Coordinates of C-alpha atoms and ligand atoms in Angstrom, one line a residue:
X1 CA -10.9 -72.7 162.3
X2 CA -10.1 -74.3 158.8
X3 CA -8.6 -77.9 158.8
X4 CA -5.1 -77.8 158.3
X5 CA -4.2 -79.1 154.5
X6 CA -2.2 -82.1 154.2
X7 CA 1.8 -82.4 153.0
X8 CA 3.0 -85.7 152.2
X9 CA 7.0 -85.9 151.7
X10 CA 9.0 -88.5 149.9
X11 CA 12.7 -88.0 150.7
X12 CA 14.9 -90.3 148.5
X13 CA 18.9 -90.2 148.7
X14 CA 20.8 -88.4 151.5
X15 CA 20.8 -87.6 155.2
X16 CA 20.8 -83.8 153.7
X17 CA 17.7 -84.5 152.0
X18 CA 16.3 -85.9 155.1
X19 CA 17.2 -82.7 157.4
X20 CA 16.0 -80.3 153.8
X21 CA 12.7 -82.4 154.3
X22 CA 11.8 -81.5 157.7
X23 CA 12.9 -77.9 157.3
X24 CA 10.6 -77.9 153.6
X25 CA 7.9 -79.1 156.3
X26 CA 8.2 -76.4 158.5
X27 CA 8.2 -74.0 156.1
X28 CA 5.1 -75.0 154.7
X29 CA 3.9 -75.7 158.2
X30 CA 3.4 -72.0 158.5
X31 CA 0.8 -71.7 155.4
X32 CA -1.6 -74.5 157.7
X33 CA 0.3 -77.8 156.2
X34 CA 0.5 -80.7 158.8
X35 CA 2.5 -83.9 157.4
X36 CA 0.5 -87.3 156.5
X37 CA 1.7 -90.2 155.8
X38 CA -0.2 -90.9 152.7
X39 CA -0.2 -89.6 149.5
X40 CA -4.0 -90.4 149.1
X41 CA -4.6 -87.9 152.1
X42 CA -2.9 -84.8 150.8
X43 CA -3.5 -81.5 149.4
X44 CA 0.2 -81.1 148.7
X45 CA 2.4 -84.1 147.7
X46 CA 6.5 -83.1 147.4
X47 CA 8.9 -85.5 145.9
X48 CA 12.5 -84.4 147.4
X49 CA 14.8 -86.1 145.4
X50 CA 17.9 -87.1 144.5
X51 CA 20.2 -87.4 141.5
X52 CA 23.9 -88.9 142.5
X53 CA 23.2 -92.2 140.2
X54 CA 22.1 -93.0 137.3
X55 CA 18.0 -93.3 136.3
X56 CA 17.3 -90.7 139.4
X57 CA 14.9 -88.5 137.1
X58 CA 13.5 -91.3 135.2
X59 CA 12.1 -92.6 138.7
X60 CA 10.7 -89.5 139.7
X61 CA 9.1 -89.3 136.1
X62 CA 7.3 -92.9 137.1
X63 CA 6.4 -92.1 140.6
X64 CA 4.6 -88.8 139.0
X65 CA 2.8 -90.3 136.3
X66 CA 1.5 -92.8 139.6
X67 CA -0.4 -89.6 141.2
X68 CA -2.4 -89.2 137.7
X69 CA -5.5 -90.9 139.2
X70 CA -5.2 -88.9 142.4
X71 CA -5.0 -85.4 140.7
X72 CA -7.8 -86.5 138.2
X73 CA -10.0 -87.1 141.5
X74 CA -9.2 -84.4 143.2
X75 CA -8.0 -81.0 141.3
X76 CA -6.7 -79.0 144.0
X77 CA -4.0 -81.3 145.0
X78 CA -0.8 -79.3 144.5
X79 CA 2.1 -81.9 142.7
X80 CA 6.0 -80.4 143.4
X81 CA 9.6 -81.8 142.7
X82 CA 12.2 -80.7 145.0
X83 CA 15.7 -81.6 145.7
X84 CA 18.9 -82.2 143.0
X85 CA 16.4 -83.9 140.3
X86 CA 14.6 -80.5 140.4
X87 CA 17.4 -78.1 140.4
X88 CA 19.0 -80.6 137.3
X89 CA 16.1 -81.1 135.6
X90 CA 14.1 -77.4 136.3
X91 CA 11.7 -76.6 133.6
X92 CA 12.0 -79.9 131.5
X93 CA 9.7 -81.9 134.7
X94 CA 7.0 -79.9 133.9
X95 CA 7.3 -80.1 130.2
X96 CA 7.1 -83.7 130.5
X97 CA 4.9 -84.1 133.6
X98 CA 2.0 -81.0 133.3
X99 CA 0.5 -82.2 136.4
X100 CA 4.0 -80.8 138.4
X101 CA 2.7 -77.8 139.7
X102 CA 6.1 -76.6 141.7
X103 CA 9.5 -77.3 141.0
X104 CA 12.2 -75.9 143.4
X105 CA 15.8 -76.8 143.9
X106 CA 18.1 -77.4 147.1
X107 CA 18.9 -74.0 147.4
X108 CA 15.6 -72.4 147.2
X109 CA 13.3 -74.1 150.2
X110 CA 13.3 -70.6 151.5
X111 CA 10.9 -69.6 148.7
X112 CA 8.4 -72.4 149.3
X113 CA 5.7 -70.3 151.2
X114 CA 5.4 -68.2 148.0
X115 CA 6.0 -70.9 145.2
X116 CA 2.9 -73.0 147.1
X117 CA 0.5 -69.3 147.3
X118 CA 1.6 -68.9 143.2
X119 CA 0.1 -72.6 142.8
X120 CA -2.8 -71.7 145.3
X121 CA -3.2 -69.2 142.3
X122 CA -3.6 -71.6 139.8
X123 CA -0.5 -70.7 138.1
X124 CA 2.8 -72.8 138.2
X125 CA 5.8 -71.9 140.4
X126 CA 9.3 -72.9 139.6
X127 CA 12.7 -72.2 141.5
X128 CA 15.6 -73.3 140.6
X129 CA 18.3 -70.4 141.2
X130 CA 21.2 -70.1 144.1
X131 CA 20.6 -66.9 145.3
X132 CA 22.7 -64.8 147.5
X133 CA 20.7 -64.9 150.9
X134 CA 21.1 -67.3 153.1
X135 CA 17.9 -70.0 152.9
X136 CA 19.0 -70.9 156.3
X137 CA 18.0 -67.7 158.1
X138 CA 14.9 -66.8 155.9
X139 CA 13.2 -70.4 156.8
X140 CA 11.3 -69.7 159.7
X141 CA 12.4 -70.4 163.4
X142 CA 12.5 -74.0 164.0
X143 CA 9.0 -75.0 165.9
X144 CA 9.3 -76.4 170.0
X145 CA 7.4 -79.2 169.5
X146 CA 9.0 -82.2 171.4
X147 CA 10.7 -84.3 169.1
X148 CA 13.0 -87.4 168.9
X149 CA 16.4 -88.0 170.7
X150 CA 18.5 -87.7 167.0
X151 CA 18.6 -85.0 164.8
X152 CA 20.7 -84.1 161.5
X153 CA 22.0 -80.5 161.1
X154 CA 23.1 -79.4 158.3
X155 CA 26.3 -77.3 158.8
X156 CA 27.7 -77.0 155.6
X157 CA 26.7 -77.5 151.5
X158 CA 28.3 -77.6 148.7
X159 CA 30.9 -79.2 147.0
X160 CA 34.4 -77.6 144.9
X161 CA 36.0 -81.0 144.9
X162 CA 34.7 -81.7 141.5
X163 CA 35.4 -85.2 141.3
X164 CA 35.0 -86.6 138.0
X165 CA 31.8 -88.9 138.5
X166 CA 29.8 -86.6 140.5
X167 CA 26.9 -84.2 139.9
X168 CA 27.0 -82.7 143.6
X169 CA 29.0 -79.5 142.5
X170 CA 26.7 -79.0 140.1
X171 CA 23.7 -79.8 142.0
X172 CA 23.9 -78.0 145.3
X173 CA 26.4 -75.4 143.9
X174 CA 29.7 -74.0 145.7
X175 CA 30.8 -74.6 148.9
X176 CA 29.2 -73.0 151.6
X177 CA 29.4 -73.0 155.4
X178 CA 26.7 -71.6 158.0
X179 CA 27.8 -69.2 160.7
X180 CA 28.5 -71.1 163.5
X181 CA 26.3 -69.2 166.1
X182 CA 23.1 -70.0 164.1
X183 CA 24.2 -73.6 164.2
X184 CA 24.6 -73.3 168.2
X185 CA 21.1 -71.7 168.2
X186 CA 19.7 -74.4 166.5
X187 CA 21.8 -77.1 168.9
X188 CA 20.3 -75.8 171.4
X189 CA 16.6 -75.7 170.8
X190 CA 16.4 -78.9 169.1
X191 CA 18.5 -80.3 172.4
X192 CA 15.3 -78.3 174.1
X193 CA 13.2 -80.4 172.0
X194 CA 14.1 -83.5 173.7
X195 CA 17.3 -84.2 170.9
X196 CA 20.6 -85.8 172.6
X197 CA 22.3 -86.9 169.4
X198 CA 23.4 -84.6 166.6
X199 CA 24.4 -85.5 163.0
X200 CA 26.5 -82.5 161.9
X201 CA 25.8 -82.9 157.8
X202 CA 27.5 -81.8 154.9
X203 CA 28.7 -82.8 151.0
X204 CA 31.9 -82.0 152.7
X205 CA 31.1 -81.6 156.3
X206 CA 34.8 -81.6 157.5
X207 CA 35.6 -79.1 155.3
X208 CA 33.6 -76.4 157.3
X209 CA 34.3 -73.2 157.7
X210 CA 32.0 -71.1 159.2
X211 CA 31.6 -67.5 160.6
X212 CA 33.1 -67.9 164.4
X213 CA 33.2 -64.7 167.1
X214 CA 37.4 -64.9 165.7
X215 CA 37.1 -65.5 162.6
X216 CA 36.1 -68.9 160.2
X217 CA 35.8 -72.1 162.7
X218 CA 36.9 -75.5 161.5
X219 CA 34.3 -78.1 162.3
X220 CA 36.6 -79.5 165.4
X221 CA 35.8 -75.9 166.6
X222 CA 32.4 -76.4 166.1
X223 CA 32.1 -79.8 167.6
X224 CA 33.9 -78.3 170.9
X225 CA 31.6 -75.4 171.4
X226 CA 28.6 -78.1 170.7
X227 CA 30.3 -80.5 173.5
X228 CA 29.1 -77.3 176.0
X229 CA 25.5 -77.7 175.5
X230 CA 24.0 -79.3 178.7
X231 CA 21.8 -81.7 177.5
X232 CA 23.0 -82.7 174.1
X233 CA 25.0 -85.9 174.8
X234 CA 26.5 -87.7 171.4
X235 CA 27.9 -85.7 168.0
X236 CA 28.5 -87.1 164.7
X237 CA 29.0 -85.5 161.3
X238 CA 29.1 -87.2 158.0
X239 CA 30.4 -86.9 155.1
X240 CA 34.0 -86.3 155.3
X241 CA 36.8 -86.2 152.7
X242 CA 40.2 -87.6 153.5
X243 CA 41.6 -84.1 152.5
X244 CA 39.7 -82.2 155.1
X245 CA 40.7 -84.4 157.9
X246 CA 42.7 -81.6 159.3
X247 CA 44.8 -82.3 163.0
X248 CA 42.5 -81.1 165.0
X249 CA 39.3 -82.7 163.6
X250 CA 41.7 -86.1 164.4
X251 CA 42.6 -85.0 167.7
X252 CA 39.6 -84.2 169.2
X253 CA 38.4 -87.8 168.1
X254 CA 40.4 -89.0 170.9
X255 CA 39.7 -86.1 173.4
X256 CA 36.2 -84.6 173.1
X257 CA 33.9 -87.0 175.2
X258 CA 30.5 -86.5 173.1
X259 CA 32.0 -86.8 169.5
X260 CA 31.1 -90.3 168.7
X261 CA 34.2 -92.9 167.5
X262 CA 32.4 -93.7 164.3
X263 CA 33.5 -91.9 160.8
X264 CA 32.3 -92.1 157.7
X265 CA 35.6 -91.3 155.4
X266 CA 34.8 -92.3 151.5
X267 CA 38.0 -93.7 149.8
X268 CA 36.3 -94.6 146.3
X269 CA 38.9 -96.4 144.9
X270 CA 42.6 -98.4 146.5
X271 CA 43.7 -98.0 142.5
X272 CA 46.2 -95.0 142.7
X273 CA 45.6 -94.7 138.8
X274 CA 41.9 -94.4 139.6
X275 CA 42.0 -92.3 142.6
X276 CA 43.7 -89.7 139.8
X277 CA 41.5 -90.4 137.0
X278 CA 38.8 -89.9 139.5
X279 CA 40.6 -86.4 140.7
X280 CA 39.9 -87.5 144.3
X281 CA 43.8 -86.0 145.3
X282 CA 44.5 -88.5 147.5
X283 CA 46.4 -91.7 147.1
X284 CA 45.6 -95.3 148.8
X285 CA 48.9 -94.5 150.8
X286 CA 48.2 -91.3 151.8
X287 CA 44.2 -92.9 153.5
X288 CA 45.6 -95.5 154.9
X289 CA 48.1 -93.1 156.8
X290 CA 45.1 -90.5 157.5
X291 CA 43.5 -93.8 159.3
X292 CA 46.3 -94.8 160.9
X293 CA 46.9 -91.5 162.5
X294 CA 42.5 -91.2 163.1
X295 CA 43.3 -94.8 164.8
X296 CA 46.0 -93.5 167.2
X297 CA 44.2 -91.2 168.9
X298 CA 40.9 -93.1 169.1
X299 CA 41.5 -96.9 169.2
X300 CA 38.3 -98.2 168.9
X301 CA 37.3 -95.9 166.2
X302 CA 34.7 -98.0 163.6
X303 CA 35.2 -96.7 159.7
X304 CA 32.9 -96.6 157.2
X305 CA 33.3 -95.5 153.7
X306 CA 32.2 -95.4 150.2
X307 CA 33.3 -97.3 147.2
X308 CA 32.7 -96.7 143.4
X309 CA 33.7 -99.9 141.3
X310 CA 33.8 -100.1 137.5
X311 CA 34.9 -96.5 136.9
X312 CA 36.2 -95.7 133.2
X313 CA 39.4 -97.7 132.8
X314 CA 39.4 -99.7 136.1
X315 CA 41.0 -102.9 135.5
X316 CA 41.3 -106.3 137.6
X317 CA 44.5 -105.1 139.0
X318 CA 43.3 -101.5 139.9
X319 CA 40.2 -103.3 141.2
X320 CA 42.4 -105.8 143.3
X321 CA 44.0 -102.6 145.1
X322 CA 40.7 -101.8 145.9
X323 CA 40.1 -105.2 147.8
X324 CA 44.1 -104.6 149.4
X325 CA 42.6 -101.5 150.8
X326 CA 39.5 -103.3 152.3
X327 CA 41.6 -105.6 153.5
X328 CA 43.7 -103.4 155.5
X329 CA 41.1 -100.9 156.7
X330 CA 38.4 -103.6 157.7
X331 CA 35.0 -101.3 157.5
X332 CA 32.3 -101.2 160.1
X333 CA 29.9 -100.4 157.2
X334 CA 30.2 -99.1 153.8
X335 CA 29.1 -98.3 150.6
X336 CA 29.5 -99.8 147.4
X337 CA 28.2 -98.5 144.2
X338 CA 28.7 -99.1 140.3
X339 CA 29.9 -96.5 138.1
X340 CA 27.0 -94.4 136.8
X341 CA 27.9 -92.3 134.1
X342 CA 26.5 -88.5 135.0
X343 CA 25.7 -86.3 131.5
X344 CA 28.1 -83.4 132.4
X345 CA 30.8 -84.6 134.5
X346 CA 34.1 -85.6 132.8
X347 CA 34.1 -89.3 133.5
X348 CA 31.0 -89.8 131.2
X349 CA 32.7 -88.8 128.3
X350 CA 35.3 -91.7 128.8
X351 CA 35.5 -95.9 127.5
X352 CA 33.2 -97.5 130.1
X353 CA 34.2 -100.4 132.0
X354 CA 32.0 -103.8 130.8
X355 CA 28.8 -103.9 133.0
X356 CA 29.0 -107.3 133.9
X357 CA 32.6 -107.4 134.6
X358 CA 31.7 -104.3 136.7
X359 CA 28.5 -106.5 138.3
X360 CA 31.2 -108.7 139.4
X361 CA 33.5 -106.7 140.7
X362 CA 30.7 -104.9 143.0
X363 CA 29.2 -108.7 144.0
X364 CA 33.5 -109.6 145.4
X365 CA 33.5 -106.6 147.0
X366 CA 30.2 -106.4 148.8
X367 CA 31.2 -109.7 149.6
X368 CA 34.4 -108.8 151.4
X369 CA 32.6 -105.9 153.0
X370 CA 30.0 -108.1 154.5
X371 CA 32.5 -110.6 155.9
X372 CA 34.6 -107.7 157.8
X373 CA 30.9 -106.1 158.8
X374 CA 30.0 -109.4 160.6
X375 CA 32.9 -110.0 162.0
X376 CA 33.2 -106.4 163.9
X377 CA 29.6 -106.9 164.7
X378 CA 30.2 -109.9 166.4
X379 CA 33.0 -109.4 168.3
X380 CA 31.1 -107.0 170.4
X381 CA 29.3 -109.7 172.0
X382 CA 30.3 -109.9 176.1
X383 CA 31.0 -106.0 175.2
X384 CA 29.6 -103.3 177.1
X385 CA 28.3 -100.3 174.8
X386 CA 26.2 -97.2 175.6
X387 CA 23.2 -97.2 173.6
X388 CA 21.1 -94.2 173.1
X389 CA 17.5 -95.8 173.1
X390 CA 14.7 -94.4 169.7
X391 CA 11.9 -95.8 169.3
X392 CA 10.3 -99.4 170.3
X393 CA 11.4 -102.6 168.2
X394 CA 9.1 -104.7 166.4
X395 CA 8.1 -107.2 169.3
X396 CA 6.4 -106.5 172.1
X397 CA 8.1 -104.9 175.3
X398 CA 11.7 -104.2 173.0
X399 CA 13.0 -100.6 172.8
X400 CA 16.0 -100.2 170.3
X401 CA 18.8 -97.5 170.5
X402 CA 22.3 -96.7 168.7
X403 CA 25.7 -97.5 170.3
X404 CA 28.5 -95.7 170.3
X405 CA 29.5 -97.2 166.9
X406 CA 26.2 -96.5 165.1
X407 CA 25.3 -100.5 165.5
X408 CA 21.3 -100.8 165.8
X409 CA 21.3 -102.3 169.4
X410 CA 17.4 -104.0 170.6
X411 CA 17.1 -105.0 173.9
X412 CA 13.2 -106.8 175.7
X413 CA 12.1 -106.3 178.8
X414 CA 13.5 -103.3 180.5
X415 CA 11.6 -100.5 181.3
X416 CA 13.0 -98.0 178.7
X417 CA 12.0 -94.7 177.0
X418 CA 12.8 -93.1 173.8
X419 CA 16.3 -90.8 174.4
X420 CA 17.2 -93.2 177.4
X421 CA 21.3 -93.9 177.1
X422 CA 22.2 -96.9 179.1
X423 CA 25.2 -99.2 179.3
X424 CA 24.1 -102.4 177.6
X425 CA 26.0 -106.0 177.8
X426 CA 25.5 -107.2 174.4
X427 CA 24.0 -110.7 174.3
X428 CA 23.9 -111.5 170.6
X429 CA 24.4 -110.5 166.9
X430 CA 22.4 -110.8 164.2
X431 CA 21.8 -109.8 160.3
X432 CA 21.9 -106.5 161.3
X433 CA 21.5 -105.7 164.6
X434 CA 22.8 -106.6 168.0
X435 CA 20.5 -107.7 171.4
X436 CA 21.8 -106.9 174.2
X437 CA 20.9 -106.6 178.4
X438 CA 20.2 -103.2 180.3
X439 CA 22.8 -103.1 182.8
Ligands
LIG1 N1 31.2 -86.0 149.5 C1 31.2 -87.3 149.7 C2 32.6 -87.8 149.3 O1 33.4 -87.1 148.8 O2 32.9 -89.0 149.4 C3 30.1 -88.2 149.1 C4 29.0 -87.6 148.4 S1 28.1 -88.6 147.3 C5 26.5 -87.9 147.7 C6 27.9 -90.2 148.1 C7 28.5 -91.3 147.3 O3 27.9 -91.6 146.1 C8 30.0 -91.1 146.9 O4 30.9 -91.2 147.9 C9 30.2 -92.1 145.8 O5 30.6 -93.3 146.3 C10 28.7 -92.3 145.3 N2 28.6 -91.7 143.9 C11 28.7 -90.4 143.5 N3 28.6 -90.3 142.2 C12 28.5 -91.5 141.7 C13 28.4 -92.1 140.4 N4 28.4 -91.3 139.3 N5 28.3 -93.4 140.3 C14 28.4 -94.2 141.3 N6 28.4 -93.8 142.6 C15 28.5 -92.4 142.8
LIG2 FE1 31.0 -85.4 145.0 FE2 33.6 -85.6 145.3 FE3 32.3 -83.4 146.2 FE4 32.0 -85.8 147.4 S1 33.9 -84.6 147.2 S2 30.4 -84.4 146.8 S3 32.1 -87.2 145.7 S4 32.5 -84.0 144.0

């Protein structure tokens, strides 16, 4: 038998990169790839990247030029860009970098079994279209190998929100949702694969609506049938926007025992001015209602969001709103970002806030974030969580694990395995991460 060739990944950006990653490797796992770790080791190395801020390509063009020496030592290593870069960029990467032997895009992973025979060939192989089948179904079955106790599935991709700063719609292309019985198929065998946690992922996950036995399913739909599956004991889906939160996506927070009470729920901006100019069609009002509502039927519910500060035209007073909002939501976690003006979308045409007011801004916020983060954190010391154990902490004899509320969780000197879930008094919290005692 012939030694398997060697893939080496690099995933930047999202969760849906992540999931496209493993599915890229299984694709290719069926023309005799097996994954390494290091670049220096493979006969294919894949760069799966992303584009939502600024500089994106310019990276990828630096960590290409980096594998010169390697393809100079060894010609038959294969050199391919996938992800948003790719399907933005297309043809230009390998105009500027000849040693890219295979560019595909996000909606093309399908394909990759015939672009990596066309480079086997010795000719280049490029992909960048969003064609009618469904990638989906043409990647092969998922393998049964025993796996982790988390999983991502992506559900849905696609974006027709079109908010002014974003490449996404253009990226990853229309909204599109995945027939929910292919989705329950896949549930089920990763659950089989050892998987008790599922991360239901889309652009807009919430906005979902896939093929159902009577006709399109919301995603509360979906997250009820997946609450059937013996075995699979936690669901979460990110990332949600306020718009979609639809009544029965809220309600079953409070009534569906496996759908975790953490969500993700971007706001972007507390500046009604911006929140237009942004064409997010919401107001700060109208998400702090939503969470109110979200709140009521899941008390203990921790939020997490996404922030852009320093879009076109945001002033002190429309970034003050911004803190008001922060103030009254209190996030678990979030994300804070500076503008980054994307060639294309209709904020880049417009007067750009003054980077270092804008550096500002984003330090005060972060700032605020932090404080709320920590205080959350520690407040559920003397609590007892559930934690879903991964994977075995740094020191000797500690396993760490997920709680309910997504906080990191490490606990020394129980006798614990990987997919274990246990309640867990926590003892302590640190910079990022709680300790806490098996009970
Ligand atoms: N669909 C999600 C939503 O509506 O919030 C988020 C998708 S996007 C991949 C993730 C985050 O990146 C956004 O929520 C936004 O905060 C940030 N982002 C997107 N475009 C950006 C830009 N041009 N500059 C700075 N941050 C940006
Ligand atoms: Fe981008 Fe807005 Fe769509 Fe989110 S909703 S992916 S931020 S366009």
């Amino acid at each position: 038998m012939s030694e398997p060739k060697k893939l080496y990944i690099k995933t930047y950006g999202c969760q849906m990169n992540v999931y496209d990653s493993e599915r890229m490797s299984e694709a290719l796992g069926g023309q005799g790839y097996v994954e390494t770790q290091s670049p220096e080791d493979a006969d294919m190395i894949l760069l799966n990247t992303c584009h939502i801020r600024e500089k994106a390509a310019e990276k990828v063009y630096s960590e290409l030029g980096r594998f010169k020496g390697l393809k100079a030592e060894k010609p038959d290593l294969k050199i391919g860009v996938a992800g948003c870069v790719a399907q933005a960029e297309g043809e230009e990467i390998m105009r500027r970098q000849p040693l890219v032997d295979l560019v595909v895009g996000p909606q093309s992973y399908h394909r990759l079994p015939e672009l990596e025979a066309k480079t086997r060939a010795g000719e280049k192989a490029l992909d960048t279209d969003f064609p009618e089948e469904d990638k989906f179904e043409k990647l092969k079955n998922r393998p049964k190998a025993k796996r982790g106790p988390t999983a991502f599935l992506t559900v849905q991709e696609g974006c027709d929100k079109f908010c002014a700063f974003c490449v996404v719609p253009y990226t990853r292309g229309a909204e599109v949702s995945r027939p929910a019985d292919r989705i329950l198929r896949e549930a089920q065998d990763l659950v089989e694969r050892g998987v008790r946690e599922i991360t239901l992922l889309g652009q807009n996950v919430n906005a979902y609506h896939g093929a159902g036995p009577d006709g399109d399913m919301t995603l509360a739909g979906l997250v009820w049938e997946l609450n059937k599956i013996d075995g699979l004991e936690r669901i979460r889906f990110t990332t949600s926007h306020p718009n979609d939160m639809t009544d029965d996506l809220i309600e079953a927070h409070g009534t569906c025992e496996k759908l975790m009470p953490y969500l993700h729920l971007p706001v972007q901006s507390g500046s009604d001015k911006i929140l237009k100019r942004m064409n997010r069609s919401h107001t700060a009002e109208s998400y702090l209602r939503l969470i109110e509502r979200i709140r009521e039927a899941r008390p203990d519910i921790l939020m997490s969001g996404d922030f852009i500060v320093g879009f076109p035209e945001e002033t002190e007073e429309d970034f003050q709103a911004t803190l008001d909002l922060v103030e009254q939501v209190r996030y678990g976690y979030a994300y804070s970002f500076k503008y980054s003006t994307r060639p294309g979308t209709p904020a880049a045409e417009r007067p750009q806030v003054d980077p270092q007011e804008a550096d500002d801004r984003l330090q005060r916020l972060q700032a605020l974030i932090t404080r709320h983060q920590r205080e959350i954190q520690d407040a559920m010391v003397g609590r007892t969580v559930r934690v879903l154990f991964e994977k075995p902490g740094r020191l000797a004899g500690q396993m760490v694990g997920k709680s309910e509320y997504l906080h990191a969780v490490h606990v020394s000197g129980a006798d614990l395995s990987a997919g274990d879930l246990r309640n867990v008094r926590i003892t302590a919290s640190g910079a990022n991460s709680l300790a806490g005692e098996v009970l």
